[in-house]
Amino acid sequence: MVSTNTPPINTISYAESLDNSDNLSGFRERFYLPLHNGEPCVYFCGNSLGLQPKSLSTYVDKDLNQWKDLGVEGHFKSETPWLTAHKPLAPSIAKIVGALESEVVAMNTLTVNLHLMMVSFYRPKGKRFKILMEPGAFPSDQYAVESQVKFHGLDPKEAIITFEPKEGEEILDLEEMINTIQQHKDELALILMGGVNYYTGQYFPLKEITEAGHRAGALVGFDLAHAVGNVPLQLHNWNVDFAVWCTYKYLNSSPGGISGIFVHEKHGNNKDIPRFAGWWGHNEEERFLMKEGFIPMHGAEGWQLSNVPVLIMAAHKASLDIFDEAGMHRLIAKSRKLTGYLESLVELLNKEQDKIDISSITPKDIEARGCQLSLVLSIHGKLAFKYLSENGVVADWREPNVIRVAPVPLYNNFTDVFKFYRILKDAIENIS
Ligand SMILES: *Cc1c(COP(=O)(O)O)cnc(C)c1O
């Protein structure tokens, strides 16, 4: 399909032609890009902290002004009454994770929500007490799970088991995962894993894992920190029991911002599920009667504890409105092209020089990854990372030897990817 007048892929004009035919290219203007020597950085770190939407301050200022003008009355008389400030966000969140509106709510922060969900959905009984996780789960998740296990008086060494990749591989194989689930089918209380692994970038087959988990009699929950706003999700249809995520990564909703939960409707209306309760989870019709006896709200809202943190909710809303406009379908289509372009340029760079071999531990299958590639250099990885950082690339180094790069479809473009290739090429020339 390459016509004679198509420039080679490792030229700026090729990258610019891709940008020109990108119908989402205008969204880049809606974000503040950090600068390096007066020029926008190649910001490939949206998997750690998304960028600030320019509209965000308007959203937050509105609530600051309402607070200034209305004081406590803002709870009722504000344009978006603070009492229910979480509700207008549910439709957008539901679209991003593939849920019913009543199955999601924004609240607390991620690790807090993971604990709340485990209180409800990790209920060890007799010999069914084990939790199956991915190997090398994000540390906070490991600590949360270990402490939950101990909280039940159990030994983490016995109760926590992990899927294992095949010898010499980083990526988990679906068939092996299903076998592992089957092997432990009488002992599994819960399968809890990431949606996209933060280190390898593998997007796990959530639907198949959920089905296999349910066949084994376990509940299945996911930490979607690296998946939400990044990959296609259908939590309701896949029958996932619960999920949690943060909103400061791909969802650009402010550092340490509000988190979100999903509770499948089959559990959401079950008042008997044990939970740690607070007044915001109580039936809202009676919340201010200050009566004894907790009656949970219908759906995910029944897991809320405290009244709504209005300012970070406003920040979240600013970003969600942009997601509504762009649409996950279009974002994912662009994301696959953008990351595919990055992958092609990295492969080309390997052929163009023989000093350092660059490989990716992220799956090549586009259905099994989001926008992140985890690159490994055969030598001088840390030096190359330093060179990239000093030359305007914002990426992320993970011990022992991975450079994570995440071109985000909302604000990154094909020219960013080309620049990354150029700078990495210079790095190799300069350090080896
Ligand atoms: C980013 C991330 C966290 C961070 O947890 P916080 O409670 O928001 O600090 C936890 N788990 C995973 C999988 C993450 O990717």
XYZ file of C-alpha atoms and ligand atoms in Angstrom:
447
model
C 0.000 0.000 0.000
C 3.032 2.307 0.227
C 2.840 4.596 -2.780
C 5.996 6.119 -4.193
C 5.258 9.530 -2.737
C 4.630 8.355 0.832
C 7.632 9.467 2.900
C 9.381 6.778 4.991
C 7.913 6.260 8.472
C 11.002 7.657 10.201
C 10.483 11.187 8.885
C 8.741 14.133 10.469
C 6.637 14.595 7.325
C 5.240 11.077 7.685
C 4.333 11.781 11.327
C 2.763 15.102 10.377
C 0.665 13.500 7.668
C -0.737 11.129 10.297
C -1.508 14.093 12.553
C -3.248 15.874 9.695
C -5.614 12.991 9.123
C -6.305 12.471 12.847
C -9.849 13.599 13.693
C -8.947 13.840 17.406
C -5.894 16.069 16.900
C -7.754 19.132 18.221
C -8.004 17.687 21.722
C -4.286 18.290 22.331
C -5.081 22.019 22.549
C -7.370 21.377 25.501
C -4.486 20.348 27.763
C -1.490 22.072 29.286
C 1.644 20.329 28.071
C 4.711 20.774 30.289
C 7.511 22.640 28.520
C 11.173 21.857 27.926
C 13.286 24.808 26.688
C 10.079 26.578 25.724
C 8.759 23.680 23.620
C 6.119 21.119 24.657
C 7.709 18.005 26.169
C 7.144 14.619 24.662
C 4.841 13.725 27.527
C 4.534 9.923 27.607
C 3.661 9.666 31.284
C -0.136 9.824 31.231
C -0.097 6.352 32.766
C 1.303 7.942 35.935
C -0.288 11.370 35.918
C -2.548 12.692 33.193
C -2.230 16.317 32.104
C -4.363 19.200 33.265
C -7.337 20.087 31.065
C -7.310 23.844 30.438
C -11.005 23.902 31.342
C -10.364 22.450 34.785
C -9.882 25.709 36.638
C -13.246 26.975 35.380
C -14.986 23.938 36.847
C -13.202 24.237 40.181
C -13.588 28.037 40.316
C -17.336 27.655 39.925
C -17.545 25.677 43.152
C -15.068 27.965 44.911
C -17.290 30.901 44.012
C -20.449 29.132 45.104
C -18.778 28.397 48.427
C -17.741 32.052 48.696
C -21.246 33.291 47.879
C -23.439 30.645 49.473
C -21.516 29.085 52.365
C -23.350 26.038 53.654
C -26.312 26.748 51.381
C -24.161 25.571 48.503
C -25.135 22.055 49.505
C -28.629 22.765 48.157
C -28.501 25.975 46.142
C -25.289 25.575 44.221
C -25.668 25.085 40.467
C -24.604 21.483 41.024
C -25.844 21.002 44.604
C -22.949 19.604 46.616
C -25.202 17.108 48.357
C -25.391 15.151 45.147
C -22.285 16.430 43.354
C -21.235 12.853 42.503
C -24.406 12.071 40.556
C -23.845 14.070 37.353
C -20.575 12.176 36.846
C -22.076 8.691 36.783
C -23.276 8.681 33.141
C -19.810 9.533 31.792
C -18.053 7.086 34.119
C -20.536 4.352 33.194
C -19.732 4.834 29.503
C -15.987 4.575 30.078
C -16.154 1.330 32.082
C -19.188 -0.232 30.365
C -21.572 -0.185 33.313
C -25.063 0.860 34.319
C -25.103 4.299 35.899
C -26.234 2.808 39.195
C -23.228 0.472 39.220
C -20.608 3.222 39.501
C -19.758 6.034 41.842
C -16.783 8.354 42.320
C -15.558 8.385 45.919
C -12.449 8.238 48.153
C -9.074 7.241 46.767
C -8.036 4.018 45.108
C -6.419 1.986 47.869
C -9.188 3.000 50.280
C -11.757 1.719 47.803
C -9.846 -1.499 47.293
C -10.104 -2.113 51.030
C -13.817 -1.301 51.065
C -14.472 -3.684 48.189
C -12.467 -6.452 49.840
C -14.424 -6.027 53.041
C -17.519 -6.792 51.013
C -16.220 -9.304 48.492
C -13.366 -11.172 50.164
C -15.226 -13.409 52.551
C -13.060 -16.472 53.253
C -15.005 -19.494 54.422
C -13.517 -22.848 55.440
C -11.126 -24.042 52.795
C -12.345 -21.460 50.296
C -10.055 -18.696 51.537
C -7.501 -18.018 48.818
C -6.982 -14.935 46.688
C -5.507 -15.343 43.229
C -3.529 -12.346 41.939
C -1.233 -11.458 39.068
C 2.498 -11.793 39.791
C 4.145 -8.461 40.569
C 0.921 -6.617 41.303
C 1.249 -2.910 42.104
C 2.689 -2.620 45.652
C -0.318 -0.853 47.144
C -2.548 -3.699 45.995
C -0.170 -6.269 47.478
C -0.148 -4.461 50.829
C -3.914 -4.051 50.809
C -4.467 -7.724 50.072
C -1.923 -8.948 52.636
C -3.438 -6.803 55.338
C -6.972 -7.948 54.477
C -5.855 -11.558 54.722
C -4.269 -10.916 58.119
C -7.385 -9.060 59.195
C -9.236 -12.350 58.756
C -6.607 -14.082 60.911
C -5.111 -15.898 57.915
C -1.540 -16.282 56.716
C -0.771 -14.344 53.507
C 1.771 -17.012 52.508
C -1.017 -19.568 52.348
C -3.884 -17.398 51.307
C -2.341 -15.399 48.447
C -1.457 -17.264 45.284
C -0.398 -15.854 41.930
C -0.698 -16.712 38.270
C 2.720 -17.470 36.806
C 3.990 -16.701 33.321
C 5.640 -19.460 31.306
C 9.354 -19.984 31.936
C 11.325 -16.984 30.702
C 8.249 -14.910 29.831
C 6.681 -11.808 31.341
C 3.237 -12.102 29.783
C 0.464 -14.269 31.202
C -1.079 -16.811 28.881
C -4.887 -17.157 28.974
C -4.970 -20.934 28.788
C -2.503 -21.242 31.647
C -4.492 -18.735 33.679
C -7.656 -20.742 33.204
C -5.776 -23.907 34.220
C -4.518 -22.207 37.370
C -8.047 -21.127 38.264
C -9.284 -24.677 37.706
C -6.507 -26.193 39.800
C -7.511 -24.081 42.778
C -11.225 -24.212 42.220
C -12.162 -25.499 45.656
C -10.039 -23.003 47.553
C -10.583 -19.737 45.714
C -12.553 -17.025 47.469
C -11.507 -14.214 45.159
C -9.581 -13.413 42.004
C -8.211 -9.887 42.233
C -5.929 -8.457 39.624
C -5.080 -5.391 37.595
C -6.836 -4.706 34.307
C -3.632 -3.573 32.626
C -0.463 -4.557 34.481
C 1.431 -1.383 35.327
C 4.838 -2.942 34.592
C 4.383 -5.076 31.479
C 1.471 -3.144 30.006
C -0.438 -6.404 29.412
C -4.199 -5.934 29.222
C -5.580 -9.101 30.757
C -8.573 -10.909 29.212
C -11.005 -9.735 31.889
C -14.082 -11.378 30.430
C -12.505 -14.830 30.214
C -10.935 -14.537 33.670
C -14.281 -13.535 35.132
C -16.043 -16.489 33.516
C -13.378 -18.935 34.674
C -13.427 -17.454 38.174
C -17.186 -17.792 38.426
C -17.040 -21.396 37.164
C -14.605 -22.055 40.011
C -17.034 -20.549 42.522
C -14.946 -17.428 43.204
C -15.797 -13.759 43.038
C -13.792 -11.657 40.596
C -12.672 -8.041 40.978
C -10.241 -5.800 39.107
C -8.045 -2.819 39.849
C -8.444 -0.771 36.700
C -5.941 1.991 37.553
C -4.098 1.477 34.255
C -7.104 0.357 32.240
C -9.743 3.024 32.780
C -9.784 5.576 29.965
C -7.210 3.438 28.141
C -8.794 0.186 26.930
C -12.336 -0.981 26.055
C -14.241 -2.156 29.137
C -17.647 -3.865 29.482
C -17.779 -4.550 33.204
C -21.525 -5.079 33.344
C -21.771 -7.471 30.404
C -18.690 -9.369 31.492
C -20.389 -9.931 34.823
C -17.429 -8.615 36.823
C -18.291 -8.528 40.532
C -16.505 -5.293 41.426
C -13.789 -2.950 40.231
C -11.867 0.078 41.452
C -9.714 2.679 39.719
C -8.044 6.032 40.190
C -8.694 9.047 37.980
C -5.356 10.839 37.948
C -3.737 8.542 35.368
C -5.502 8.281 31.997
C -8.505 10.211 33.308
C -6.551 13.439 33.971
C -8.598 14.382 37.024
C -5.911 15.987 39.255
C -3.017 14.564 41.293
C -4.285 12.139 43.918
C -7.826 12.931 42.739
C -11.031 11.068 43.382
C -11.276 7.319 42.732
C -14.150 5.261 41.362
C -15.847 1.939 42.048
C -18.013 -0.480 40.128
C -20.316 -2.904 41.927
C -22.320 -5.189 39.657
C -26.046 -4.684 40.047
C -26.458 -8.304 41.174
C -24.630 -7.238 44.378
C -25.633 -3.590 44.459
C -29.112 -4.276 45.709
C -28.122 -6.900 48.225
C -28.459 -5.196 51.587
C -27.000 -8.206 53.364
C -23.514 -7.889 51.909
C -21.235 -6.910 54.786
C -19.718 -3.498 54.327
C -18.056 -0.678 56.199
C -20.758 1.949 56.243
C -20.949 5.730 56.456
C -23.752 8.261 56.289
C -23.324 8.961 52.566
C -24.100 5.350 51.778
C -27.327 5.560 53.752
C -30.687 5.937 52.038
C -30.603 9.568 50.904
C -34.302 10.146 51.617
C -33.578 9.691 55.304
C -29.962 10.727 55.541
C -30.649 13.878 57.498
C -33.163 12.380 59.870
C -30.042 11.186 61.702
C -31.781 7.950 62.641
C -30.229 4.770 63.918
C -29.920 1.774 61.624
C -28.020 1.842 58.343
C -30.089 1.339 55.206
C -27.804 1.270 52.163
C -28.556 3.204 49.008
C -29.348 1.181 45.937
C -26.296 0.337 43.801
C -22.705 1.481 44.119
C -23.748 4.613 46.014
C -24.488 2.385 48.983
C -20.730 1.993 49.509
C -20.076 5.728 49.951
C -18.805 6.802 53.350
C -18.358 10.551 53.525
C -19.939 13.607 52.021
C -18.702 14.568 48.577
C -15.263 16.245 48.167
C -16.660 18.872 45.836
C -13.464 20.404 44.439
C -11.836 17.184 43.241
C -15.223 16.053 41.950
C -15.309 19.240 39.848
C -11.820 18.473 38.528
C -13.000 14.979 37.572
C -16.058 16.392 35.803
C -13.877 18.700 33.683
C -12.007 15.713 32.310
C -15.055 13.461 31.944
C -16.756 16.077 29.768
C -13.770 15.867 27.404
C -14.023 12.062 27.339
C -17.711 12.343 26.488
C -16.846 14.536 23.543
C -13.986 12.414 22.256
C -15.670 9.039 22.925
C -13.817 5.888 23.982
C -14.304 4.244 20.574
C -12.458 6.969 18.740
C -9.810 7.236 21.439
C -9.071 3.521 21.318
C -8.873 3.520 17.526
C -6.345 6.364 17.631
C -4.479 4.808 20.544
C -3.869 1.620 18.563
C -2.451 3.588 15.642
C -0.310 5.784 17.870
C 1.203 2.922 19.856
C 1.516 0.862 16.680
C 3.529 3.687 15.133
C 5.773 3.805 18.185
C 6.285 0.055 17.960
C 7.202 0.254 14.259
C 9.724 3.025 14.884
C 11.346 1.119 17.744
C 11.652 -1.954 15.509
C 13.173 0.194 12.803
C 15.643 1.716 15.257
C 16.817 -1.788 16.088
C 17.643 -2.359 12.446
C 19.279 1.035 12.010
C 21.989 0.411 14.600
C 23.613 -2.560 16.278
C 24.885 -1.031 19.516
C 21.856 -1.588 21.737
C 19.016 -4.006 21.263
C 15.631 -2.577 22.218
C 12.741 -4.893 22.934
C 9.258 -4.493 24.352
C 7.866 -6.789 27.025
C 4.334 -5.545 26.242
C 2.185 -7.891 24.127
C 2.266 -7.281 20.379
C -1.423 -8.187 20.142
C -3.301 -4.868 20.170
C -6.211 -6.459 22.043
C -3.831 -7.407 24.841
C -2.447 -3.956 25.547
C -3.426 -0.321 25.901
C -1.273 2.604 24.888
C 1.776 1.711 26.990
C 4.912 -0.024 25.764
C 7.449 -1.232 28.322
C 10.817 -1.055 26.605
C 13.928 -2.914 27.682
C 17.387 -1.962 26.398
C 20.019 -4.698 26.278
C 22.575 -2.328 27.868
C 22.699 1.235 29.238
C 18.956 1.405 29.921
C 19.289 3.844 32.776
C 21.694 6.084 30.844
C 19.316 6.170 27.903
C 16.474 7.076 30.216
C 18.548 9.909 31.664
C 19.330 11.177 28.174
C 15.639 11.065 27.226
C 14.693 13.018 30.363
C 17.354 15.670 29.713
C 16.081 16.109 26.197
C 12.421 16.753 26.820
C 10.931 13.256 27.014
C 8.816 12.590 30.083
C 8.673 8.805 30.488
C 9.062 6.575 33.465
C 11.798 4.269 34.712
C 10.856 1.121 36.586
C 13.438 -1.059 38.282
C 15.114 -3.239 37.293
C 15.285 -2.234 33.625
C 12.076 -0.975 32.062
C 11.371 2.349 30.357
C 7.617 2.781 30.257
C 6.279 5.012 27.516
C 2.610 5.759 27.074
C 1.441 7.835 24.108
C -2.021 8.965 25.183
C -4.528 9.480 22.348
C -6.197 12.535 23.915
C -3.165 14.812 23.930
C -0.238 13.025 22.311
C 0.252 13.063 18.571
C 2.222 11.165 15.957
C 4.852 13.903 15.917
C 5.517 13.212 19.620
C 6.145 9.585 18.718
C 8.531 10.590 15.944
C 10.392 12.949 18.308
C 10.733 10.168 20.847
C 12.294 7.949 18.182
C 14.731 10.744 17.182
C 15.803 11.421 20.742
C 16.199 7.723 21.551
C 18.319 7.341 18.425
C 20.506 10.264 19.561
C 20.693 8.727 23.022
C 22.060 5.474 21.617
C 24.655 7.337 19.585
C 25.717 9.411 22.562
C 25.972 6.820 25.280
C 27.387 3.773 23.533
C -1.626 3.927 40.571
C -2.029 2.681 41.247
C -2.326 2.667 42.620
C -2.206 3.894 43.474
O -3.058 3.843 44.573
P -3.540 5.163 45.329
O -4.388 4.662 46.400
O -4.250 6.022 44.322
O -2.304 5.877 45.813
C -2.753 1.463 43.184
N -2.857 0.337 42.435
C -2.559 0.330 41.123
C -2.706 -0.935 40.335
C -2.113 1.492 40.490
O -1.799 1.470 39.207
